[in-house]
Coordinates of C-alpha atoms in Angstrom, one line a residue:
X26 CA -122.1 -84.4 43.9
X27 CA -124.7 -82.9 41.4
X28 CA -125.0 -86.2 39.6
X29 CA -126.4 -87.5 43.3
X30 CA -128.4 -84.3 43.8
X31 CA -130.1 -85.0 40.2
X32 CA -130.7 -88.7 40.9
X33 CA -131.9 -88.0 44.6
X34 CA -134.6 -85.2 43.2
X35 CA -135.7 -87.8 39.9
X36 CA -136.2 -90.4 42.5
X37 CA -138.3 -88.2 44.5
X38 CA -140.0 -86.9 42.1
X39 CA -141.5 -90.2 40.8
X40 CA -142.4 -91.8 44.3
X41 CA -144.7 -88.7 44.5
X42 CA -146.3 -89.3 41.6
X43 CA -145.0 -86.0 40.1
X44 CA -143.9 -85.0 37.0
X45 CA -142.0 -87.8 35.3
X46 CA -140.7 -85.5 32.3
X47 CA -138.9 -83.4 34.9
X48 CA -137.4 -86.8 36.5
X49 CA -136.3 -87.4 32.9
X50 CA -134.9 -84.4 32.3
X51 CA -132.9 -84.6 35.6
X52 CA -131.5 -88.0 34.4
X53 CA -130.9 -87.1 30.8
X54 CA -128.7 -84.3 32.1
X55 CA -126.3 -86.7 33.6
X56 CA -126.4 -89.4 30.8
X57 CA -125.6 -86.0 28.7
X58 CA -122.4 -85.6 30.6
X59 CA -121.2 -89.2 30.2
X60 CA -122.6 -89.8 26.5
X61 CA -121.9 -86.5 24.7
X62 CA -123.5 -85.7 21.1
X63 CA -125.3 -89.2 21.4
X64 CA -128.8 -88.9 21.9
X65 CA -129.6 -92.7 21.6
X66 CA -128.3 -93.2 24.9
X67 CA -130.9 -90.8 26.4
X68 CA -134.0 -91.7 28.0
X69 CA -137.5 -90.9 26.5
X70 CA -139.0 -91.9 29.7
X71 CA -137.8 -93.4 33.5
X72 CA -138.9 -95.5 35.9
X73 CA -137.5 -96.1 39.4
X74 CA -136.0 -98.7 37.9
X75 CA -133.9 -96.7 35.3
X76 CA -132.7 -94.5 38.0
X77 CA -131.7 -97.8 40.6
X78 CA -129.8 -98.6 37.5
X79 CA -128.4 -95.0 36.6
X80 CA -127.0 -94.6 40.7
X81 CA -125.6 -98.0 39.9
X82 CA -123.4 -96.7 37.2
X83 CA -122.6 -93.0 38.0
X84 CA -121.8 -94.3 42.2
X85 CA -120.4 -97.6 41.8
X86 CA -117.0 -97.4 43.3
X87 CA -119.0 -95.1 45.9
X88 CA -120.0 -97.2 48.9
X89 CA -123.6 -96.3 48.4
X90 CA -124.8 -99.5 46.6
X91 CA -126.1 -101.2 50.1
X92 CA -128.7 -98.4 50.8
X93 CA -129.6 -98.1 47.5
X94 CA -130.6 -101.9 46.5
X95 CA -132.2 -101.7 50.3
X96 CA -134.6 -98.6 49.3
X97 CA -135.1 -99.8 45.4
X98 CA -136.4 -103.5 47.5
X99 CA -133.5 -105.2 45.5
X100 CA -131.3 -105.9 48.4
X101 CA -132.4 -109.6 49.0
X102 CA -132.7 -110.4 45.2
X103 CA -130.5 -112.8 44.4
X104 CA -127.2 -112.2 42.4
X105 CA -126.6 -114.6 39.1
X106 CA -124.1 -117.3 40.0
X107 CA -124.1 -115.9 43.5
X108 CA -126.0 -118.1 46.7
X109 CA -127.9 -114.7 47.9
X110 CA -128.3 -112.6 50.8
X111 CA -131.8 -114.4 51.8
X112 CA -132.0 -113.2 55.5
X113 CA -134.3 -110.2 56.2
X114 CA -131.6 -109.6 58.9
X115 CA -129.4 -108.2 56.7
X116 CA -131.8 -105.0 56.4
X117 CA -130.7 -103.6 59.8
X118 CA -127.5 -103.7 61.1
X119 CA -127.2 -104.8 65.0
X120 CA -127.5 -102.1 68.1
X121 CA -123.9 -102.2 70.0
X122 CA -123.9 -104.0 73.3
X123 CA -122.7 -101.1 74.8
X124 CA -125.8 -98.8 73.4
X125 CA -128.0 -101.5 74.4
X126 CA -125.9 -101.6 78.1
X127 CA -126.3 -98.4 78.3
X128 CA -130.0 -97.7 77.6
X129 CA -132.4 -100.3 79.1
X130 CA -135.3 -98.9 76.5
X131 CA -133.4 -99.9 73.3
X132 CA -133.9 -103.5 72.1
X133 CA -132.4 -105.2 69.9
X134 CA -132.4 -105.4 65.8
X135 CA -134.3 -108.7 65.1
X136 CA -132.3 -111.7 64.3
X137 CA -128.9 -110.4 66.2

């Protein structure tokens, strides 16, 4: 999809250290699509923040929320009302016994 294209180059573009009006641009183009004629609801400025929270919106039936909160470092942040996911663990999922049976070299995710 464009809109992930967009988000994926912004994101980029700001953990670089590059251009941050071209990032904004990039994120304004999708908030254009979804907010038409309104220009309040366009961004003057982002931060990695405002694009963790723009992927959260434009994928969030999308199955990409896990990999996203895990490369924004939100992943073990707690959830309001919620116990947590508190165990570094959870970063990695385990290796297969059977890859692990099968190659002597691999060794295993901590905490599995």
């Amino acid at each position: 999809r464009l809109a992930d294209v967009y988000l994926m180059k912004a994101e980029a573009i700001i953990r670089m250290g590059g251009n941050i009006a071209e990032a904004t641009e990039l994120v304004n183009a999708i908030r254009e699509r979804a907010f038409p004629g309104n220009p309040s609801k366009l961004y003057s400025s982002v931060t990695l923040d405002d694009i963790y929270k723009e992927r959260r919106f434009e994928f969030a039936w999308e199955c990409l929320a896990r990999q996203d909160q895990i490369r924004f470092g939100k992943f073990l942040d707690a959830i309001p009302g919620w116990k947590g996911i508190s165990n570094p663990k959870y970063l990695l999922f385990p290796i297969p016994q059977d890859a692990l049976n099968a190659n002597d070299k691999l060794v295993q995710n901590p905490g599995y």
